[in-house]
Amino acid sequence: MGAALSTSLRVAALVCAGALGAGQARAQAQKPPAPPQAASGASAADLYGWLARIRDAAARSNYVGTFLDSTGTSVASSRVGHFNEGKTTLERVDALDGEQRSMLRINDEVRTLWPRYRVAVIEPVDPRASFPALVSGSEKHIPDFYELHVQAPDRVAGHDADRLLLKARDESRFDHVIWADHATGLLLRVDVQLAGRTLESSGFSDVNIGVKPDAAAVYAELHRADGYHVVRPEVQHTKLEAEGWSMQAALLPAGFQSLGCVKRTMDMPGETAVQTKVLQSIWSDGITHVSLFIEPFQPQRHLTEGLTVIGATHTLTRRVNDMWLTAVGDVPPAALDQFMRALERKS
C-alpha cells in the first residue's frame, strides 16, 4: 500500500488548488494587494502578509498552465486550469504522464475520470490546501515554526517573481523556498529543501494569469464521461475518539493541528480487491501536512513494514497488533514516527 498510496495522494492533492479562502476571495476587489515590503529575517506580521497574498491569489486568479512535479528521479506533468465564474469555482487537471486521468472540480465536488476503466470517482474537495493555495488551517502559529527570509527577485515561467525562504525552526519539518508572481501573488513554484538540498520541486513551467474563464473546458469533459460507471466512495466525517483512538498530544511534533478525520474507501479503479474502510486523520502545521491512515491488517495486502521515499514525501508503514498504520507527509521520517507513537488505541 505504501508507494501506491503516496502516489494516489499526490494526484488527489492537485485538484484542491485554490480551495482555501475561495468564498472570501470572490467578494474582494479584482486588484491584487501589493507585496509586503520586508527584509531578510522578516517579522511575523510580514509572514502573515505574504501568506495572505498567496492564499487570496490562489482563489481569486483565473489561470491556465502546465504544472510539473519533480522528485529528482522522476517528473510528472499536468495541464491545469482554474476559473472563477460568478459564485462558481471551476478547475480542470489533465495528467500528461502515466495513467490517463482528468480531475474536474466544481465548487466543493471533485470528479476524477479514468478513461481506461470508464470510471468516474466523485468525492468532496480534500481539506488539505495544495499548490497554489499553500496554507491549510490556521496561520496563527506558522511564525513559531518557520522563519521568513525575503530573497532576491527571480523569474519563473516567464513571470517576475518574489522569492521567499520559509526556514524550518526545528527538525520536524523541511524548509520551503517559494516563488510568487510579483504582480498578482499567485504561487508559481515551491521547492522543499533539507539543508539546502532540494528534495522536490513543484510549479508551473508555463502559466497564463488573468485569462477569461473557460467553463466549457470543464463541462465538456464532464459530458465525455456520460456512460461511465460512477463511484461515490463513502466519506464519513468522524473523530478519532469516536472510532476508539486518541492522540497523545505530548508526543506529537510541535505545531501540528488536526484538520479533521474521515472514514473512507481507498481502493483505486481497476483493482479487484474488496474495498476496505480506512480511517484517515489529517494534520497540518499550516504549511505542510501529514495523513495517518488506520485500517485492519490484511496479510495479502500489507506485505512489508518500513519507509518509502518519493521526493519530499515520506511514507511510513507499520503493523500494530491487528491494525495497519500508514503515515504520509512531506516531513522527515522522525516526524512520521512521532505521529505513530502518539496514536493510542482506547481500551
Short mmCIF file of C-alpha atoms in Angstrom, two decimals:
data_model
loop_
_atom_site.label_atom_id
_atom_site.label_comp_id
_atom_site.label_asym_id
_atom_site.label_seq_id
_atom_site.Cartn_x
_atom_site.Cartn_y
_atom_site.Cartn_z
CA MET A 1 0.00 0.00 0.00
CA GLY A 2 2.89 2.39 0.81
CA ALA A 3 4.20 3.72 -2.51
CA ALA A 4 0.89 3.34 -4.31
CA LEU A 5 -0.92 5.23 -1.59
CA SER A 6 1.64 8.03 -1.62
CA THR A 7 1.29 8.39 -5.38
CA SER A 8 -2.51 8.49 -5.25
CA LEU A 9 -2.39 11.19 -2.58
CA ARG A 10 -0.11 13.31 -4.78
CA VAL A 11 -2.57 13.03 -7.66
CA ALA A 12 -5.56 13.82 -5.46
CA ALA A 13 -3.87 16.89 -3.99
CA LEU A 14 -3.71 18.66 -7.35
CA VAL A 15 -7.46 19.13 -7.53
CA CYS A 16 -7.52 21.17 -4.31
CA ALA A 17 -5.67 24.13 -5.84
CA GLY A 18 -7.26 27.36 -4.70
CA ALA A 19 -9.82 25.73 -2.42
CA LEU A 20 -8.78 27.66 0.68
CA GLY A 21 -10.38 31.07 1.03
CA ALA A 22 -12.34 30.87 -2.22
CA GLY A 23 -15.51 32.33 -0.76
CA GLN A 24 -13.69 35.32 0.71
CA ALA A 25 -11.77 35.99 -2.49
CA ARG A 26 -14.90 36.21 -4.66
CA ALA A 27 -16.07 39.19 -2.63
CA GLN A 28 -12.78 41.07 -2.91
CA ALA A 29 -11.80 43.64 -5.50
CA GLN A 30 -10.01 42.33 -8.56
CA LYS A 31 -6.87 44.42 -7.94
CA PRO A 32 -4.40 42.21 -6.04
CA PRO A 33 -2.80 43.54 -2.85
CA ALA A 34 0.76 44.81 -3.12
CA PRO A 35 3.51 42.53 -1.85
CA PRO A 36 4.67 43.27 1.70
CA GLN A 37 7.92 45.19 1.99
CA ALA A 38 10.26 43.22 4.20
CA ALA A 39 13.93 42.50 4.64
CA SER A 40 15.61 39.19 5.34
CA GLY A 41 14.64 37.85 8.76
CA ALA A 42 11.19 39.45 8.50
CA SER A 43 8.61 39.73 11.26
CA ALA A 44 5.58 37.55 11.91
CA ALA A 45 3.38 40.33 10.51
CA ASP A 46 5.37 40.26 7.27
CA LEU A 47 4.96 36.49 7.04
CA TYR A 48 1.20 36.77 7.57
CA GLY A 49 1.06 39.38 4.81
CA TRP A 50 2.87 37.19 2.29
CA LEU A 51 0.78 34.12 3.14
CA ALA A 52 -2.48 36.06 2.86
CA ARG A 53 -1.46 37.44 -0.54
CA ILE A 54 -0.57 33.97 -1.87
CA ARG A 55 -3.73 32.40 -0.43
CA ASP A 56 -6.03 35.06 -1.88
CA ALA A 57 -4.36 34.94 -5.32
CA ALA A 58 -4.84 31.16 -5.48
CA ALA A 59 -8.59 31.56 -5.03
CA ARG A 60 -9.10 34.81 -6.95
CA SER A 61 -7.00 34.25 -10.06
CA ASN A 62 -8.06 32.71 -13.35
CA TYR A 63 -5.13 30.86 -14.89
CA VAL A 64 -4.15 28.10 -17.29
CA GLY A 65 -0.76 26.43 -17.25
CA THR A 66 1.43 23.36 -17.22
CA PHE A 67 2.31 22.06 -13.77
CA LEU A 68 5.45 19.99 -13.11
CA ASP A 69 6.30 17.93 -10.04
CA SER A 70 9.94 16.84 -9.94
CA THR A 71 11.22 14.44 -7.30
CA GLY A 72 14.77 14.17 -8.58
CA THR A 73 14.25 10.73 -10.13
CA SER A 74 11.02 11.44 -11.99
CA VAL A 75 8.94 14.29 -13.39
CA ALA A 76 5.13 14.29 -13.63
CA SER A 77 3.30 16.95 -15.62
CA SER A 78 -0.31 18.09 -15.71
CA ARG A 79 -2.32 20.69 -17.59
CA VAL A 80 -4.16 22.88 -15.09
CA GLY A 81 -7.00 25.36 -15.49
CA HIS A 82 -8.61 27.33 -12.63
CA PHE A 83 -11.58 29.64 -13.23
CA ASN A 84 -13.96 31.75 -11.16
CA GLU A 85 -17.29 32.47 -12.83
CA GLY A 86 -19.70 34.31 -10.58
CA LYS A 87 -20.08 32.21 -7.44
CA THR A 88 -18.75 29.08 -9.14
CA THR A 89 -15.18 27.82 -8.89
CA LEU A 90 -14.12 25.50 -11.71
CA GLU A 91 -10.92 23.53 -12.18
CA ARG A 92 -9.62 21.01 -14.66
CA VAL A 93 -6.43 18.99 -14.23
CA ASP A 94 -5.33 16.62 -17.01
CA ALA A 95 -2.44 14.27 -16.26
CA LEU A 96 0.05 14.35 -19.14
CA ASP A 97 2.11 11.39 -17.92
CA GLY A 98 1.27 7.89 -16.75
CA GLU A 99 -2.30 6.61 -16.47
CA GLN A 100 -4.71 8.85 -18.37
CA ARG A 101 -6.98 10.72 -15.99
CA SER A 102 -8.74 14.06 -15.64
CA MET A 103 -9.83 15.74 -12.44
CA LEU A 104 -12.69 18.21 -12.60
CA ARG A 105 -13.72 20.43 -9.72
CA ILE A 106 -16.99 22.34 -9.45
CA ASN A 107 -17.05 24.23 -6.14
CA ASP A 108 -16.74 21.62 -3.37
CA GLU A 109 -17.04 18.49 -5.53
CA VAL A 110 -14.28 16.73 -7.48
CA ARG A 111 -14.73 14.16 -10.24
CA THR A 112 -11.78 12.02 -11.28
CA LEU A 113 -12.27 10.40 -14.69
CA TRP A 114 -10.39 7.21 -15.61
CA PRO A 115 -10.99 6.64 -19.36
CA ARG A 116 -9.23 3.27 -19.42
CA TYR A 117 -11.73 1.86 -16.93
CA ARG A 118 -14.62 4.15 -17.92
CA VAL A 119 -14.96 5.06 -14.26
CA ALA A 120 -15.81 8.43 -12.68
CA VAL A 121 -14.97 8.82 -8.99
CA ILE A 122 -16.89 11.62 -7.25
CA GLU A 123 -15.63 12.97 -3.92
CA PRO A 124 -15.70 16.20 -1.87
CA VAL A 125 -12.73 18.57 -2.11
CA ASP A 126 -9.85 17.48 0.11
CA PRO A 127 -9.47 19.68 3.23
CA ARG A 128 -5.71 19.96 2.67
CA ALA A 129 -4.69 23.04 0.75
CA SER A 130 -2.28 22.37 -2.08
CA PHE A 131 -0.43 24.22 -4.80
CA PRO A 132 -1.04 27.09 -5.27
CA ALA A 133 -3.10 27.70 -2.10
CA LEU A 134 -0.15 26.80 0.20
CA VAL A 135 -1.76 27.46 3.61
CA SER A 136 -4.01 24.96 5.41
CA GLY A 137 -5.98 25.73 8.54
CA SER A 138 -4.85 28.47 10.89
CA GLU A 139 -1.88 30.73 10.09
CA LYS A 140 -1.58 31.79 13.73
CA HIS A 141 1.37 29.61 14.75
CA ILE A 142 3.27 29.41 11.44
CA PRO A 143 5.89 32.01 12.56
CA ASP A 144 6.63 29.81 15.59
CA PHE A 145 7.90 27.05 13.32
CA TYR A 146 9.08 28.82 10.15
CA GLU A 147 11.33 31.87 9.83
CA LEU A 148 10.72 34.11 6.80
CA HIS A 149 13.63 35.34 4.67
CA VAL A 150 12.86 37.51 1.63
CA GLN A 151 15.42 36.65 -1.03
CA ALA A 152 16.49 38.20 -4.33
CA PRO A 153 13.75 38.53 -7.00
CA ASP A 154 13.69 35.91 -9.75
CA ARG A 155 11.73 34.82 -12.82
CA VAL A 156 9.58 31.69 -13.09
CA ALA A 157 7.55 30.55 -16.10
CA GLY A 158 8.08 33.92 -17.77
CA HIS A 159 6.84 35.95 -14.78
CA ASP A 160 8.73 38.27 -12.43
CA ALA A 161 8.63 36.56 -9.07
CA ASP A 162 9.20 37.37 -5.41
CA ARG A 163 11.30 34.64 -3.77
CA LEU A 164 10.86 33.69 -0.14
CA LEU A 165 12.52 31.16 2.14
CA LEU A 166 10.44 29.63 4.93
CA LYS A 167 13.20 28.16 7.06
CA ALA A 168 12.14 25.44 9.49
CA ARG A 169 12.91 26.24 13.12
CA ASP A 170 13.14 22.56 14.15
CA GLU A 171 13.77 19.10 12.71
CA SER A 172 10.09 18.13 12.40
CA ARG A 173 9.64 19.90 9.06
CA PHE A 174 11.52 20.87 5.90
CA ASP A 175 12.50 24.28 4.53
CA HIS A 176 10.32 25.69 1.72
CA VAL A 177 11.54 28.08 -0.99
CA ILE A 178 8.58 29.90 -2.54
CA TRP A 179 8.28 31.90 -5.77
CA ALA A 180 5.15 34.10 -6.05
CA ASP A 181 4.14 36.18 -9.08
CA HIS A 182 5.14 39.77 -8.31
CA ALA A 183 2.08 41.29 -9.99
CA THR A 184 -0.66 39.06 -8.55
CA GLY A 185 0.80 36.98 -5.73
CA LEU A 186 -0.05 33.69 -7.46
CA LEU A 187 2.25 30.92 -6.30
CA LEU A 188 4.46 29.84 -9.20
CA ARG A 189 6.85 27.33 -7.64
CA VAL A 190 7.74 25.65 -4.35
CA ASP A 191 10.94 23.76 -3.56
CA VAL A 192 11.04 21.56 -0.47
CA GLN A 193 14.58 21.51 0.89
CA LEU A 194 16.71 19.91 3.56
CA ALA A 195 19.99 21.66 4.44
CA GLY A 196 19.95 23.49 1.10
CA ARG A 197 19.33 20.34 -0.96
CA THR A 198 16.11 20.28 -2.99
CA LEU A 199 14.07 17.15 -2.30
CA GLU A 200 11.15 18.06 -4.53
CA SER A 201 10.18 20.95 -6.80
CA SER A 202 6.60 21.72 -7.83
CA GLY A 203 5.45 24.56 -10.02
CA PHE A 204 4.44 25.96 -13.37
CA SER A 205 6.65 25.62 -16.43
CA ASP A 206 4.24 27.98 -18.19
CA VAL A 207 1.15 29.81 -16.97
CA ASN A 208 -1.20 32.48 -18.28
CA ILE A 209 -2.67 34.53 -15.44
CA GLY A 210 -5.87 36.56 -15.80
CA VAL A 211 -7.36 34.51 -18.62
CA LYS A 212 -11.06 34.59 -19.45
CA PRO A 213 -12.98 31.89 -17.53
CA ASP A 214 -13.46 28.80 -19.71
CA ALA A 215 -16.32 26.89 -18.12
CA ALA A 216 -16.84 24.95 -21.35
CA ALA A 217 -13.47 23.25 -20.89
CA VAL A 218 -14.73 21.71 -17.65
CA TYR A 219 -18.30 20.91 -18.63
CA ALA A 220 -17.28 19.42 -22.00
CA GLU A 221 -15.08 16.88 -20.24
CA LEU A 222 -17.95 16.04 -17.89
CA HIS A 223 -20.18 15.26 -20.87
CA ARG A 224 -17.48 12.98 -22.30
CA ALA A 225 -17.91 10.86 -19.18
CA ASP A 226 -21.55 10.09 -19.97
CA GLY A 227 -21.94 6.34 -19.65
CA TYR A 228 -19.03 5.95 -17.22
CA HIS A 229 -19.55 3.84 -14.13
CA VAL A 230 -19.95 6.34 -11.28
CA VAL A 231 -18.28 5.56 -7.97
CA ARG A 232 -19.04 7.67 -4.90
CA PRO A 233 -16.70 6.48 -2.15
CA GLU A 234 -18.38 6.89 1.17
CA VAL A 235 -16.62 9.66 3.09
CA GLN A 236 -17.94 9.96 6.62
CA HIS A 237 -16.68 12.72 8.90
CA THR A 238 -15.84 11.44 12.34
CA LYS A 239 -13.39 11.83 15.23
CA LEU A 240 -10.55 9.59 16.28
CA GLU A 241 -12.08 9.28 19.74
CA ALA A 242 -15.40 8.11 18.28
CA GLU A 243 -13.52 5.35 16.42
CA GLY A 244 -11.71 4.09 19.51
CA TRP A 245 -8.45 6.01 19.11
CA SER A 246 -6.74 9.03 20.64
CA MET A 247 -3.58 11.07 20.06
CA GLN A 248 -1.22 11.80 22.94
CA ALA A 249 -0.60 15.49 22.33
CA ALA A 250 2.70 15.50 24.23
CA LEU A 251 4.18 13.01 21.74
CA LEU A 252 3.13 14.84 18.56
CA PRO A 253 5.57 17.02 16.60
CA ALA A 254 5.15 20.61 17.78
CA GLY A 255 2.83 22.82 15.77
CA PHE A 256 0.67 20.21 14.04
CA GLN A 257 -3.08 20.68 14.47
CA SER A 258 -5.89 18.39 13.37
CA LEU A 259 -7.70 19.33 10.14
CA GLY A 260 -10.24 16.55 10.58
CA CYS A 261 -10.85 12.83 10.48
CA VAL A 262 -12.83 10.77 7.97
CA LYS A 263 -13.68 7.15 7.23
CA ARG A 264 -13.29 6.39 3.54
CA THR A 265 -12.58 3.74 0.93
CA MET A 266 -9.08 3.84 -0.56
CA ASP A 267 -9.13 1.28 -3.41
CA MET A 268 -8.21 2.66 -6.83
CA PRO A 269 -10.10 1.96 -10.09
CA GLY A 270 -9.12 -1.32 -11.72
CA GLU A 271 -8.23 -3.12 -8.51
CA THR A 272 -10.10 -6.36 -7.91
CA ALA A 273 -9.64 -6.37 -4.15
CA VAL A 274 -12.63 -5.78 -1.92
CA GLN A 275 -12.87 -2.16 -0.83
CA THR A 276 -11.63 -1.57 2.69
CA LYS A 277 -12.78 1.06 5.16
CA VAL A 278 -9.87 3.24 6.16
CA LEU A 279 -9.76 5.84 8.91
CA GLN A 280 -7.81 8.95 7.84
CA SER A 281 -6.66 11.58 10.33
CA ILE A 282 -5.26 14.76 8.72
CA TRP A 283 -2.81 17.12 10.42
CA SER A 284 -1.10 20.36 9.39
CA ASP A 285 1.32 22.93 10.74
CA GLY A 286 -0.17 25.48 8.33
CA ILE A 287 2.37 24.82 5.56
CA THR A 288 2.75 21.05 5.29
CA HIS A 289 0.50 18.07 6.01
CA VAL A 290 0.57 14.59 7.49
CA SER A 291 -2.12 11.97 6.96
CA LEU A 292 -2.36 8.98 9.26
CA PHE A 293 -4.31 6.01 7.87
CA ILE A 294 -5.64 3.26 10.13
CA GLU A 295 -7.11 0.01 8.79
CA PRO A 296 -7.38 -3.69 9.68
CA PHE A 297 -4.24 -5.69 8.88
CA GLN A 298 -4.63 -7.84 5.74
CA PRO A 299 -1.61 -10.12 5.10
CA GLN A 300 -2.35 -10.37 1.38
CA ARG A 301 -2.10 -6.58 1.01
CA HIS A 302 0.19 -5.42 3.78
CA LEU A 303 3.41 -7.19 2.91
CA THR A 304 6.24 -5.02 4.20
CA GLU A 305 6.70 -2.56 7.02
CA GLY A 306 9.08 0.31 6.52
CA LEU A 307 9.79 3.65 4.88
CA THR A 308 9.19 4.70 1.27
CA VAL A 309 10.58 7.99 -0.07
CA ILE A 310 9.37 9.82 -3.19
CA GLY A 311 10.89 13.28 -3.35
CA ALA A 312 9.91 15.09 -0.16
CA THR A 313 7.04 12.69 0.55
CA HIS A 314 7.83 10.04 3.13
CA THR A 315 5.53 7.08 3.74
CA LEU A 316 5.94 5.01 6.90
CA THR A 317 4.02 1.73 7.32
CA ARG A 318 3.80 -0.33 10.48
CA ARG A 319 1.74 -3.19 11.88
CA VAL A 320 0.38 -2.69 15.39
CA ASN A 321 -1.34 -5.85 16.64
CA ASP A 322 -4.27 -6.44 14.26
CA MET A 323 -4.11 -2.98 12.65
CA TRP A 324 -2.04 -1.49 9.83
CA LEU A 325 -0.84 2.11 10.11
CA THR A 326 0.35 4.31 7.25
CA ALA A 327 1.72 7.81 7.86
CA VAL A 328 2.28 10.02 4.79
CA GLY A 329 3.66 13.55 4.62
CA ASP A 330 6.26 15.97 3.32
CA VAL A 331 8.11 15.77 6.64
CA PRO A 332 11.21 13.94 7.91
CA PRO A 333 10.74 10.26 8.85
CA ALA A 334 11.21 11.01 12.55
CA ALA A 335 8.11 13.23 12.50
CA LEU A 336 6.03 10.42 10.99
CA ASP A 337 7.33 8.09 13.69
CA GLN A 338 6.16 10.59 16.31
CA PHE A 339 2.64 10.51 14.86
CA MET A 340 2.57 6.73 15.03
CA ARG A 341 3.87 6.67 18.59
CA ALA A 342 1.34 9.30 19.64
CA LEU A 343 -1.57 7.19 18.38
CA GLU A 344 -3.18 5.19 21.16
CA ARG A 345 -5.98 2.65 20.99
CA LYS A 346 -8.59 3.17 23.67
CA SER A 347 -9.44 0.13 25.74
#
